[in-house]
Amino acid sequence: MARFIDANQVIKSLSGGKISGLDALVQAKDPASAFNNQQKWRHHESMVAGAAAATTIANQWTSLWQYQSVPMSEGAAPGAYATPSASTTGALKQGSPGSNTQLVLAAIGSLWDSAGTLMVYDRLLHMSGLDATLTTAQNINGGSAATLSRYDGLSDNFLWYEVYTQIGATATTITASYTNKGNTAGRATQPVVFGGTGRREAQRLIWASLQAGDDSIKAITSVTVLASTTTAGNFGVTVAHPLLVFPIGAPNGAYALSYVDGPIANVLNNACVAMAFMPHAAGNNLAELMLETADFA
Amino acid sequence: MTAQAKHQHKEYRVSGAASQVFAAGEEHSLWQYEGQPSHGAIPPTTYRNPDNTTQGSLMQSSPSASQQSWMHSVLACVGSLTTKLVLYDRLLDISGLSGTVTTAQNINGGSAATLTRWSPGYTGIYTDPAAITGEGNEIFLEIYTAIGATPTTVTASYVDGAGNAQTTQAVTFGGTGRRLADCIVRLPLAAGGTPGVQSVTSVTVLASTGTAGNFGVVVARRYKEFTLSGGTPELWAPTFSPGGPPEVLPGACFGWTMTATAAVTSVIASCLDAFFVIADN
């Protein structure tokens, strides 16, 4: 059997059969067509709650959820557990496709101040209000599993510990109790460093490492900080699913993704689209995103 | 026709603690590095052929029986380090070998330890002739518990891409840069032999390294070497490049090695984020 015969076959494969080929792709880019072509643009300033955002740290992931945003508003610390949607304040607020399939036709991501990696993701679950000085299990949903409304039971959902107000300078470790995609509860993440320089700042995202054998999260129940970081701060958990990633190779750089080099990402109905980034140097980063989607039956 | 977008994240942590510190130029395996999908374990002491369900793999889905998978793109991101990453399909592994035993240590009781992909043992659909010859396969040793500080040399007996018995060229084993856990030691194939590996039979350490430790053998098929200068992410998008996309055989078990040009301290940042797009037709 041969590799792909032509570009049409590539497009058809990457879109799960939804886009028949280049002609359909071109037609879908017409805003006047029946494909509900949308072009959403977003700019994030390095400001949080009216003040300068915490200076980013090289090689540490940073959440843009609270970064001042135009034209749609930035998000806030979520409080009680919720499953955000396209209408959640902080989301990209793209029009949802209903029963159709919304595919990303093209996207441009850019970062100012540093090279790095910019990720666009679907924010599936979040909560805040956890205390970085408590060493007992802290429940996400009152002791019950906090579940998802999208990608439920599917691969590649990951967990971040997200810091909203700076926690303590004493480094410790943190684990979470979760249910994997196979619906096995009581799974435990590997301990990862929590607190201390690089792991304490507001808007910091700390990746959880899953228990051996797992590749996704279906629900999360609690987190446990091993020892006090000495400052309660405010942190929470975020479960997310990756959509697009941009390699920004130089400071003040941009990268354009299309079917040629990336996925034809599927934005699920009511997705809460948001961004995060990992800079390669400390700075005061700005970020921009242009996302073009169309809906296919 | 379908496509999968898969993400792999790894941290500088092994067994719940900070990982080993590697000096510049020391190639090391990320197999046991924690993240998502979950980390790999030390292989069993009986040889196996890892696949896409093996802990530590990317855990991508295999194509249907009538379809093939192709690597459409891979984006590799590390921190700000200048790093070489090697993406490979892990075809065979085993642990339990000793850094103090100087007789031939068998991989399969004296018989050839065979492969199920990229070798005559593969029985599925393929386009690349190497799918059934083993051409392009490599052998490296992977250390799980540090071996000794006394450098010696090591070789392996294997069957090459033409089905001939061969012995790898001797390389340094043990001592500085060649002994730590997660360190790998590549075995150059026999000079004049047909490139490739169809099976491996034994490993022979010339002299004791001073510490038994625990090491093993990995047979791998290299997909791509990424050079991330100053940490700049590298996007590999072979579909529209000369040669086209490489096949991803059913059951492929993707792993990584890393070599930094500066000392890799146990930084608390992520060490790898990789985003794969695998398309079926």
Coordinates of C-alpha atoms in Angstrom, one line a residue:
Chain A
M1 CA 0.0 0.0 0.0
A2 CA 1.3 3.5 -0.8
R3 CA 1.6 6.5 1.4
F4 CA -1.0 9.2 0.9
I5 CA -1.7 9.5 -2.8
D6 CA -2.3 13.3 -2.7
A7 CA -3.0 16.2 -0.5
N8 CA -6.7 15.5 -0.6
Q9 CA -6.2 12.1 1.0
V10 CA -4.0 13.7 3.7
I11 CA -6.7 16.3 4.5
K12 CA -9.4 13.6 4.6
S13 CA -7.4 11.5 7.0
L14 CA -6.4 14.4 9.3
S15 CA -10.0 15.5 9.5
G16 CA -11.4 12.1 10.2
G17 CA -13.1 12.1 6.9
K18 CA -15.0 15.3 7.5
I19 CA -13.1 17.3 4.9
S20 CA -13.1 15.6 1.5
G21 CA -10.0 17.5 0.2
L22 CA -8.5 20.8 -0.8
D23 CA -11.6 22.0 -2.6
A24 CA -13.8 21.6 0.5
L25 CA -11.1 23.2 2.6
V26 CA -11.1 26.3 0.3
Q27 CA -14.9 26.4 0.3
A28 CA -15.0 26.3 4.1
K29 CA -12.8 29.3 4.3
D30 CA -15.5 31.4 2.8
P31 CA -17.3 33.3 5.5
A32 CA -20.4 33.4 3.3
S33 CA -20.5 29.6 2.9
A34 CA -22.6 27.2 4.9
F35 CA -19.6 26.1 6.9
N36 CA -19.9 28.7 9.6
N37 CA -16.4 30.0 9.1
Q38 CA -15.2 31.8 12.2
Q39 CA -12.0 33.7 12.7
K40 CA -11.3 34.4 16.4
W41 CA -8.5 36.7 17.5
R42 CA -7.3 37.1 21.0
H43 CA -4.6 39.2 22.7
H44 CA -3.3 38.7 26.2
E45 CA -1.5 41.4 28.1
S46 CA 1.0 40.7 30.9
M47 CA -1.5 42.1 33.5
V48 CA -3.6 40.3 36.1
A49 CA -6.3 42.0 38.0
G50 CA -5.0 45.4 37.0
A51 CA -1.5 44.9 38.0
A52 CA 1.6 43.5 36.3
A53 CA 1.6 39.8 36.0
A54 CA 4.2 37.8 37.9
T55 CA 7.4 37.7 35.9
T56 CA 7.5 34.5 34.0
I57 CA 10.3 32.0 34.7
A58 CA 12.2 30.2 32.1
N59 CA 11.1 26.6 31.5
Q60 CA 8.1 26.9 33.7
W61 CA 4.6 26.7 32.3
T62 CA 2.4 29.7 32.9
S63 CA -1.4 30.0 32.6
L64 CA -2.9 32.8 30.5
W65 CA -6.3 32.2 32.1
Q66 CA -6.1 35.3 34.2
Y67 CA -4.0 37.4 31.9
Q68 CA -5.8 40.5 30.8
S69 CA -7.5 39.7 27.4
V70 CA -9.1 41.5 24.5
P71 CA -11.6 41.4 23.0
M72 CA -13.0 38.7 25.2
S73 CA -12.5 38.9 28.9
E74 CA -9.9 37.1 30.9
G75 CA -10.9 34.5 33.4
A76 CA -10.8 34.5 37.2
A77 CA -9.9 32.1 39.9
P78 CA -12.8 29.6 39.5
G79 CA -13.7 29.0 43.2
A80 CA -15.8 25.8 43.5
Y81 CA -15.3 23.0 41.0
A82 CA -16.9 23.7 37.6
T83 CA -16.7 22.4 34.1
P84 CA -16.2 25.5 32.0
S85 CA -17.7 25.9 28.7
A86 CA -17.6 28.3 25.7
S87 CA -19.7 30.8 27.6
T88 CA -17.4 30.8 30.7
T89 CA -15.7 34.2 31.3
G90 CA -12.2 33.6 30.1
A91 CA -13.0 31.3 27.3
L92 CA -12.3 32.2 23.6
K93 CA -16.1 32.3 23.1
Q94 CA -16.2 30.8 19.7
G95 CA -19.6 29.8 18.3
S96 CA -20.3 26.2 19.1
P97 CA -21.1 23.8 16.3
G98 CA -24.0 22.0 17.9
S99 CA -24.2 18.6 16.4
N100 CA -21.7 19.4 13.6
T101 CA -17.9 18.9 13.9
Q102 CA -15.9 22.1 14.4
L103 CA -12.4 21.8 12.9
V104 CA -9.5 24.2 13.0
L105 CA -8.5 25.2 9.5
A106 CA -5.6 27.4 10.4
A107 CA -4.1 29.1 13.5
I108 CA -1.4 31.6 14.3
G109 CA 0.2 31.9 17.7
S110 CA 2.7 34.4 18.9
L111 CA 4.7 35.3 22.0
W112 CA 6.4 38.5 22.9
D113 CA 9.5 38.7 25.1
S114 CA 10.7 35.2 24.8
A115 CA 10.9 32.2 22.6
G116 CA 8.9 29.2 23.9
T117 CA 5.9 26.9 23.5
L118 CA 2.4 28.2 23.3
M119 CA -0.4 25.8 23.8
V120 CA -4.1 26.1 23.0
Y121 CA -6.3 23.7 25.1
D122 CA -9.8 22.9 26.1
R123 CA -10.3 23.7 29.7
L124 CA -12.4 20.8 31.0
L125 CA -12.5 21.3 34.7
H126 CA -11.2 23.8 37.2
M127 CA -11.4 24.9 40.8
S128 CA -9.4 27.0 43.2
G129 CA -9.3 27.8 46.9
L130 CA -6.9 25.1 47.9
D131 CA -4.4 25.9 50.7
A132 CA -0.6 25.2 50.2
T133 CA -0.1 24.9 54.0
L134 CA -2.6 22.1 54.5
T135 CA -1.2 18.6 54.5
T136 CA -4.4 16.6 54.6
A137 CA -6.3 15.6 51.5
Q138 CA -8.1 18.5 50.0
N139 CA -11.3 17.6 48.2
I140 CA -12.2 18.9 44.8
N141 CA -15.9 18.1 45.0
G142 CA -16.7 17.4 48.7
G143 CA -15.1 14.0 48.6
S144 CA -16.9 12.9 45.4
A145 CA -15.2 12.6 42.1
A146 CA -15.2 15.8 40.1
T147 CA -16.1 14.7 36.6
L148 CA -15.8 16.1 33.1
S149 CA -18.4 17.2 30.5
R150 CA -16.1 16.7 27.5
Y151 CA -13.5 14.1 26.6
D152 CA -15.0 11.9 29.3
G153 CA -13.2 8.6 29.3
L154 CA -10.9 9.6 26.4
S155 CA -7.1 9.8 26.1
D156 CA -4.8 12.7 26.7
N157 CA -6.7 14.7 29.4
F158 CA -4.0 16.0 31.7
L159 CA -3.9 17.6 35.1
W160 CA -2.3 20.9 36.2
Y161 CA -2.0 22.3 39.7
E162 CA -2.7 26.0 38.9
V163 CA -1.5 28.7 41.3
Y164 CA -3.8 31.8 41.6
T165 CA -2.1 33.5 44.5
Q166 CA 1.5 32.8 45.3
I167 CA 2.1 30.0 47.6
G168 CA 5.1 29.4 49.9
A169 CA 8.9 29.4 49.4
T170 CA 9.3 26.0 51.0
A171 CA 9.4 23.3 48.3
T172 CA 7.6 20.1 49.0
T173 CA 5.7 17.7 46.8
I174 CA 2.0 17.3 45.8
T175 CA -0.1 14.3 44.6
A176 CA -3.6 13.9 43.4
S177 CA -6.2 11.1 43.6
Y178 CA -8.0 10.6 40.3
T179 CA -10.0 8.2 38.2
N180 CA -8.3 7.1 35.0
K181 CA -10.0 6.9 31.6
G182 CA -10.8 3.2 32.2
N183 CA -12.9 4.4 35.2
T184 CA -10.6 3.0 37.8
A185 CA -10.8 5.3 40.8
G186 CA -8.2 5.9 43.5
R187 CA -5.3 6.3 41.1
A188 CA -2.5 8.4 42.5
T189 CA -0.2 10.8 40.6
Q190 CA 3.5 10.7 41.1
P191 CA 4.8 13.4 43.6
V192 CA 6.0 16.5 41.8
V193 CA 7.7 19.5 43.3
F194 CA 5.3 22.1 44.7
G195 CA 6.3 25.4 46.2
G196 CA 9.7 27.1 46.2
T197 CA 11.1 29.2 43.4
G198 CA 9.7 28.4 40.0
R199 CA 6.8 26.4 41.6
R200 CA 5.0 29.0 43.7
E201 CA 4.3 32.0 41.6
A202 CA 0.8 33.2 40.6
Q203 CA -0.3 31.8 37.2
R204 CA 2.2 28.9 37.6
L205 CA 1.1 25.6 36.0
I206 CA 2.6 22.5 37.5
W207 CA 2.1 19.3 35.5
A208 CA 0.9 16.1 37.3
S209 CA 2.6 12.9 36.4
L210 CA 0.2 10.0 36.2
Q211 CA 0.3 6.6 37.9
A212 CA 2.1 3.9 35.9
G213 CA -0.2 2.6 33.1
D214 CA -2.4 5.7 32.7
D215 CA -2.6 8.1 29.9
S216 CA -5.6 10.2 30.8
I217 CA -7.8 11.5 33.6
K218 CA -11.6 11.0 33.7
A219 CA -12.2 12.6 37.1
I220 CA -10.3 14.0 40.1
T221 CA -11.1 13.6 43.7
S222 CA -8.5 15.3 45.9
V223 CA -5.0 16.6 46.2
T224 CA -2.5 16.3 49.0
V225 CA 0.4 18.5 49.7
L226 CA 3.1 16.6 51.5
A227 CA 4.4 19.4 53.7
S228 CA 3.5 23.0 54.2
T229 CA 5.0 25.5 51.7
T230 CA 4.6 28.0 54.6
T231 CA 2.2 30.3 52.6
A232 CA -1.4 29.2 52.0
G233 CA -1.8 31.2 48.9
N234 CA -4.5 30.0 46.6
F235 CA -4.2 27.1 44.2
G236 CA -6.4 24.7 42.4
V237 CA -6.6 22.0 39.8
T238 CA -7.2 22.2 36.1
V239 CA -8.0 19.3 33.8
A240 CA -7.4 20.1 30.2
H241 CA -7.1 18.6 26.7
P242 CA -4.5 19.8 24.2
L243 CA -5.7 21.2 20.9
L244 CA -2.8 23.1 19.3
V245 CA 0.8 23.8 20.1
F246 CA 2.9 26.5 18.5
P247 CA 6.7 26.4 18.6
I248 CA 7.8 30.0 18.9
G249 CA 11.5 29.8 17.9
A250 CA 12.6 33.4 18.8
P251 CA 11.5 36.2 21.0
N252 CA 8.6 38.2 19.5
G253 CA 8.0 35.4 17.1
A254 CA 4.9 33.8 15.6
Y255 CA 4.0 30.5 14.1
A256 CA 1.3 29.5 11.7
L257 CA -0.2 26.1 11.8
S258 CA -2.3 24.4 9.2
Y259 CA -3.0 20.9 8.0
V260 CA 0.5 20.8 6.4
D261 CA 2.3 20.5 9.7
G262 CA -0.2 20.1 12.5
P263 CA -3.5 18.4 13.4
I264 CA -6.8 19.5 12.0
A265 CA -7.9 19.9 15.6
N266 CA -11.5 19.2 16.6
V267 CA -13.0 21.8 18.8
L268 CA -15.8 20.1 20.7
N269 CA -19.2 21.6 21.1
N270 CA -19.1 24.2 23.9
A271 CA -15.4 23.9 24.3
C272 CA -13.7 26.3 26.7
V273 CA -10.7 27.3 24.6
A274 CA -7.8 28.8 26.5
M275 CA -4.0 29.2 26.4
A276 CA -0.8 28.5 28.3
F277 CA 2.8 28.9 27.5
M278 CA 6.3 27.9 28.5
P279 CA 8.9 30.7 27.9
H280 CA 12.5 30.0 27.4
A281 CA 13.6 33.1 29.3
A282 CA 12.1 35.1 32.1
G283 CA 10.1 38.1 31.0
N284 CA 6.8 39.8 30.7
N285 CA 5.1 37.9 28.0
L286 CA 2.3 38.9 25.8
A287 CA 0.5 36.3 23.7
E288 CA -1.8 36.4 20.7
L289 CA -3.9 33.8 18.9
M290 CA -5.8 33.7 15.6
L291 CA -8.0 30.7 15.2
E292 CA -10.0 29.9 12.1
T293 CA -12.6 27.2 12.3
A294 CA -15.4 25.8 10.2
D295 CA -18.2 23.4 10.9
F296 CA -18.7 20.2 9.0
A297 CA -21.6 17.8 9.1
Chain B
M1 CA -9.5 7.6 7.6
T2 CA -8.6 9.0 10.9
A3 CA -5.9 10.9 12.6
Q4 CA -4.7 11.0 16.2
A5 CA -3.2 14.0 18.0
K6 CA -1.2 12.7 20.9
H7 CA 0.7 14.6 23.6
Q8 CA 3.6 13.3 25.7
H9 CA 4.9 15.2 28.7
K10 CA 7.9 14.2 30.7
E11 CA 9.5 15.7 33.8
Y12 CA 13.0 15.3 35.2
R13 CA 11.8 12.8 37.8
V14 CA 12.2 9.1 38.2
S15 CA 10.6 6.9 40.9
G16 CA 9.1 9.9 42.6
A17 CA 12.3 11.9 43.0
A18 CA 14.5 14.2 41.0
S19 CA 16.3 12.4 38.2
Q20 CA 20.0 11.7 37.7
V21 CA 22.3 14.6 36.8
F22 CA 24.0 14.1 33.5
A23 CA 27.0 15.8 32.2
A24 CA 27.2 17.5 28.8
G25 CA 27.2 14.9 26.0
E26 CA 25.9 12.0 28.1
E27 CA 23.0 10.4 26.2
H28 CA 20.3 9.2 28.5
S29 CA 17.0 7.4 28.3
L30 CA 13.8 9.1 29.1
W31 CA 12.0 5.7 29.4
Q32 CA 11.5 5.9 33.1
Y33 CA 11.0 9.7 33.3
E34 CA 7.6 10.5 34.7
G35 CA 4.8 12.4 33.0
Q36 CA 1.9 11.6 30.8
P37 CA 1.3 9.0 29.4
S38 CA 2.9 7.4 32.4
H39 CA 6.5 6.5 32.7
G40 CA 8.0 3.2 31.7
A41 CA 9.3 0.6 34.2
I42 CA 12.5 -1.3 34.3
P43 CA 12.0 -4.0 31.7
P44 CA 11.5 -7.6 32.9
T45 CA 14.5 -9.9 33.1
T46 CA 12.9 -12.0 30.3
Y47 CA 13.1 -10.3 27.0
R48 CA 9.9 -8.8 25.5
N49 CA 8.7 -6.8 22.5
P50 CA 7.2 -3.6 23.8
D51 CA 4.2 -2.2 22.0
N52 CA 1.7 0.7 22.2
T53 CA 0.2 -0.7 25.4
T54 CA 3.4 -0.9 27.2
Q55 CA 3.8 1.5 30.1
G56 CA 6.1 4.3 29.0
S57 CA 4.9 4.3 25.4
L58 CA 2.9 7.0 23.7
M59 CA -0.2 4.7 23.8
Q60 CA -1.4 5.7 20.4
S61 CA -4.1 3.5 18.8
S62 CA -3.0 1.1 16.1
P63 CA -4.7 1.3 12.7
S64 CA -7.4 -1.2 11.6
A65 CA -6.2 -4.3 9.9
S66 CA -6.7 -2.9 6.5
Q67 CA -5.1 0.5 7.1
Q68 CA -1.6 1.9 7.8
S69 CA -0.5 4.6 10.1
W70 CA 1.9 7.4 9.1
M71 CA 3.7 10.0 11.1
H72 CA 2.3 13.3 9.9
S73 CA 4.2 15.5 12.3
V74 CA 6.0 15.7 15.7
L75 CA 6.7 18.9 17.6
A76 CA 9.4 18.5 20.2
C77 CA 9.7 21.1 22.9
V78 CA 12.2 21.2 25.8
G79 CA 13.2 24.0 28.1
S80 CA 15.9 26.4 27.1
L81 CA 18.6 23.7 26.9
T82 CA 20.4 23.0 23.7
T83 CA 19.5 19.4 23.4
K84 CA 19.5 16.5 21.0
L85 CA 16.5 14.2 21.2
V86 CA 16.1 10.9 19.5
L87 CA 12.6 9.5 18.8
Y88 CA 12.6 5.8 18.3
D89 CA 10.3 2.7 18.2
R90 CA 11.3 0.4 21.1
L91 CA 11.3 -3.1 19.5
L92 CA 12.9 -5.2 22.2
D93 CA 14.1 -4.8 25.8
I94 CA 15.3 -6.8 28.7
S95 CA 17.0 -6.0 32.0
G96 CA 18.9 -8.0 34.6
L97 CA 22.3 -8.0 33.0
S98 CA 25.3 -7.6 35.2
G99 CA 28.3 -5.2 35.0
T100 CA 30.6 -7.8 36.6
V101 CA 29.9 -10.9 34.6
T102 CA 32.4 -11.4 31.9
T103 CA 30.9 -14.4 30.1
A104 CA 28.3 -14.1 27.4
Q105 CA 25.0 -13.0 29.0
N106 CA 22.1 -14.5 26.9
I107 CA 19.1 -12.5 26.0
N108 CA 16.9 -15.5 25.2
G109 CA 18.6 -18.5 26.8
G110 CA 21.2 -18.8 24.0
S111 CA 18.6 -18.5 21.2
A112 CA 18.0 -15.3 19.2
A113 CA 15.7 -12.8 20.8
T114 CA 13.5 -11.8 17.9
L115 CA 11.4 -8.7 17.0
T116 CA 7.8 -8.3 16.0
R117 CA 8.2 -5.1 14.1
W118 CA 10.8 -4.0 11.6
S119 CA 12.0 -7.5 11.2
P120 CA 11.2 -10.9 9.5
G121 CA 8.8 -11.4 12.4
Y122 CA 6.4 -8.7 11.2
T123 CA 3.4 -10.0 9.4
G124 CA 1.2 -7.0 8.8
I125 CA 0.7 -4.5 6.0
Y126 CA 3.7 -2.5 5.1
T127 CA 5.2 -0.2 2.4
D128 CA 8.8 0.2 3.6
P129 CA 10.7 -3.0 2.8
A130 CA 12.7 -2.5 6.0
A131 CA 9.5 -3.5 7.8
I132 CA 10.5 -7.2 7.3
T133 CA 14.3 -6.9 7.0
G134 CA 15.4 -5.0 10.1
E135 CA 17.4 -2.5 8.1
G136 CA 17.9 0.6 10.2
N137 CA 17.4 -1.0 13.6
E138 CA 19.9 -0.2 16.3
I139 CA 21.1 -1.7 19.5
F140 CA 21.9 0.2 22.7
L141 CA 22.4 -0.8 26.3
E142 CA 20.3 0.9 28.9
I143 CA 21.4 1.1 32.5
Y144 CA 18.8 0.8 35.3
T145 CA 21.0 0.6 38.4
A146 CA 24.5 2.1 38.2
I147 CA 27.3 -0.2 37.2
G148 CA 30.9 0.1 38.2
A149 CA 33.5 2.9 37.9
T150 CA 36.0 0.7 36.2
P151 CA 35.8 1.2 32.4
T152 CA 35.9 -1.8 30.2
T153 CA 34.3 -2.7 26.8
V154 CA 31.2 -4.4 25.8
T155 CA 29.9 -6.1 22.6
A156 CA 26.7 -7.9 21.6
S157 CA 26.0 -10.8 19.2
Y158 CA 23.2 -10.1 16.8
V159 CA 21.7 -11.0 13.4
D160 CA 22.1 -8.2 10.8
G161 CA 19.7 -7.0 8.2
A162 CA 20.7 -9.8 5.8
G163 CA 20.3 -12.5 8.3
N164 CA 23.9 -13.0 9.1
A165 CA 25.4 -13.5 12.6
Q166 CA 27.5 -10.5 13.6
T167 CA 29.1 -8.9 16.7
T168 CA 28.9 -5.2 17.4
Q169 CA 32.1 -3.2 17.6
A170 CA 33.5 -2.9 21.2
V171 CA 32.7 0.4 23.0
T172 CA 33.6 1.7 26.4
F173 CA 31.3 0.4 29.2
G174 CA 31.4 1.5 32.8
G175 CA 33.4 4.4 34.2
T176 CA 32.6 8.1 33.9
G177 CA 29.7 8.8 31.6
R178 CA 29.0 5.2 31.0
R179 CA 27.7 3.9 34.3
L180 CA 24.8 5.9 35.7
A181 CA 21.1 4.8 35.9
D182 CA 19.3 5.9 32.7
C183 CA 22.5 6.3 30.8
I184 CA 22.6 4.5 27.5
V185 CA 25.5 3.1 25.6
R186 CA 25.1 2.7 21.8
L187 CA 26.6 -0.3 20.2
P188 CA 28.0 0.3 16.7
L189 CA 27.1 -2.5 14.3
A190 CA 29.7 -4.7 12.8
A191 CA 31.9 -3.1 10.2
G192 CA 31.1 -4.6 6.8
G193 CA 27.9 -6.2 8.0
T194 CA 24.5 -5.4 6.4
P195 CA 23.0 -2.5 8.3
G196 CA 20.2 -3.5 10.6
V197 CA 19.2 -5.8 13.4
Q198 CA 16.8 -8.7 13.1
S199 CA 17.5 -10.3 16.5
V200 CA 20.0 -10.2 19.4
T201 CA 21.5 -13.1 21.1
S202 CA 23.9 -12.1 23.9
V203 CA 26.0 -9.3 25.5
T204 CA 29.6 -9.8 26.6
V205 CA 31.3 -7.4 29.0
L206 CA 35.1 -7.8 28.6
A207 CA 36.1 -7.2 32.2
S208 CA 34.2 -6.4 35.4
T209 CA 33.2 -2.8 35.9
G210 CA 33.4 -3.4 39.7
T211 CA 29.7 -3.2 40.4
A212 CA 27.0 -5.5 39.0
G213 CA 24.3 -2.9 38.9
N214 CA 21.5 -3.7 36.4
F215 CA 21.5 -3.0 32.7
G216 CA 19.7 -4.3 29.7
V217 CA 19.5 -4.3 25.9
V218 CA 17.2 -2.3 23.7
V219 CA 16.7 -2.8 20.0
A220 CA 15.2 0.3 18.5
R221 CA 14.3 1.9 15.2
R222 CA 15.2 5.5 15.0
Y223 CA 12.5 7.8 13.6
K224 CA 14.0 11.2 14.0
E225 CA 16.8 13.1 15.6
F226 CA 15.8 16.5 16.8
T227 CA 18.4 19.2 17.5
L228 CA 16.9 21.9 19.7
S229 CA 19.4 24.7 19.6
G230 CA 19.0 26.9 22.6
G231 CA 15.8 25.0 23.3
T232 CA 14.0 26.2 20.2
P233 CA 11.2 23.8 19.6
E234 CA 11.5 21.7 16.4
L235 CA 8.6 20.7 14.3
W236 CA 9.1 17.7 12.1
A237 CA 6.4 17.5 9.4
P238 CA 7.5 14.8 6.9
T239 CA 4.2 14.3 5.0
F240 CA 5.0 17.0 2.5
S241 CA 8.7 16.6 2.6
P242 CA 11.0 14.5 0.4
G243 CA 10.5 10.9 1.4
G244 CA 7.1 11.5 2.8
P245 CA 5.8 10.4 6.2
P246 CA 7.4 7.3 7.8
E247 CA 5.2 4.3 8.6
V248 CA 4.1 3.8 12.1
L249 CA 3.7 0.0 12.3
P250 CA 0.9 -1.4 14.5
G251 CA 2.0 -1.6 18.1
A252 CA 4.8 1.0 17.8
C253 CA 6.2 1.8 21.2
F254 CA 7.7 5.3 21.0
G255 CA 10.5 6.3 23.3
W256 CA 13.1 9.1 23.6
T257 CA 16.7 9.6 24.4
M258 CA 18.2 13.0 25.3
T259 CA 21.7 14.5 25.1
A260 CA 22.3 18.0 26.3
T261 CA 25.3 20.1 25.4
A262 CA 25.4 21.4 28.9
A263 CA 25.1 19.6 32.2
V264 CA 21.5 18.6 32.8
T265 CA 20.8 19.4 36.4
S266 CA 17.7 18.1 38.1
V267 CA 15.8 21.2 37.2
I268 CA 12.2 21.2 38.3
A269 CA 10.8 22.1 35.0
S270 CA 9.4 19.8 32.3
C271 CA 12.0 18.2 30.2
L272 CA 10.0 17.3 27.2
D273 CA 6.6 18.1 25.6
A274 CA 6.0 16.3 22.4
F275 CA 2.9 16.6 20.2
F276 CA 2.3 13.9 17.6
V277 CA -0.1 13.7 14.7
I278 CA -0.4 10.2 13.3
A279 CA -2.7 9.8 10.3
D280 CA -4.2 6.6 8.9
N281 CA -5.2 5.7 5.4

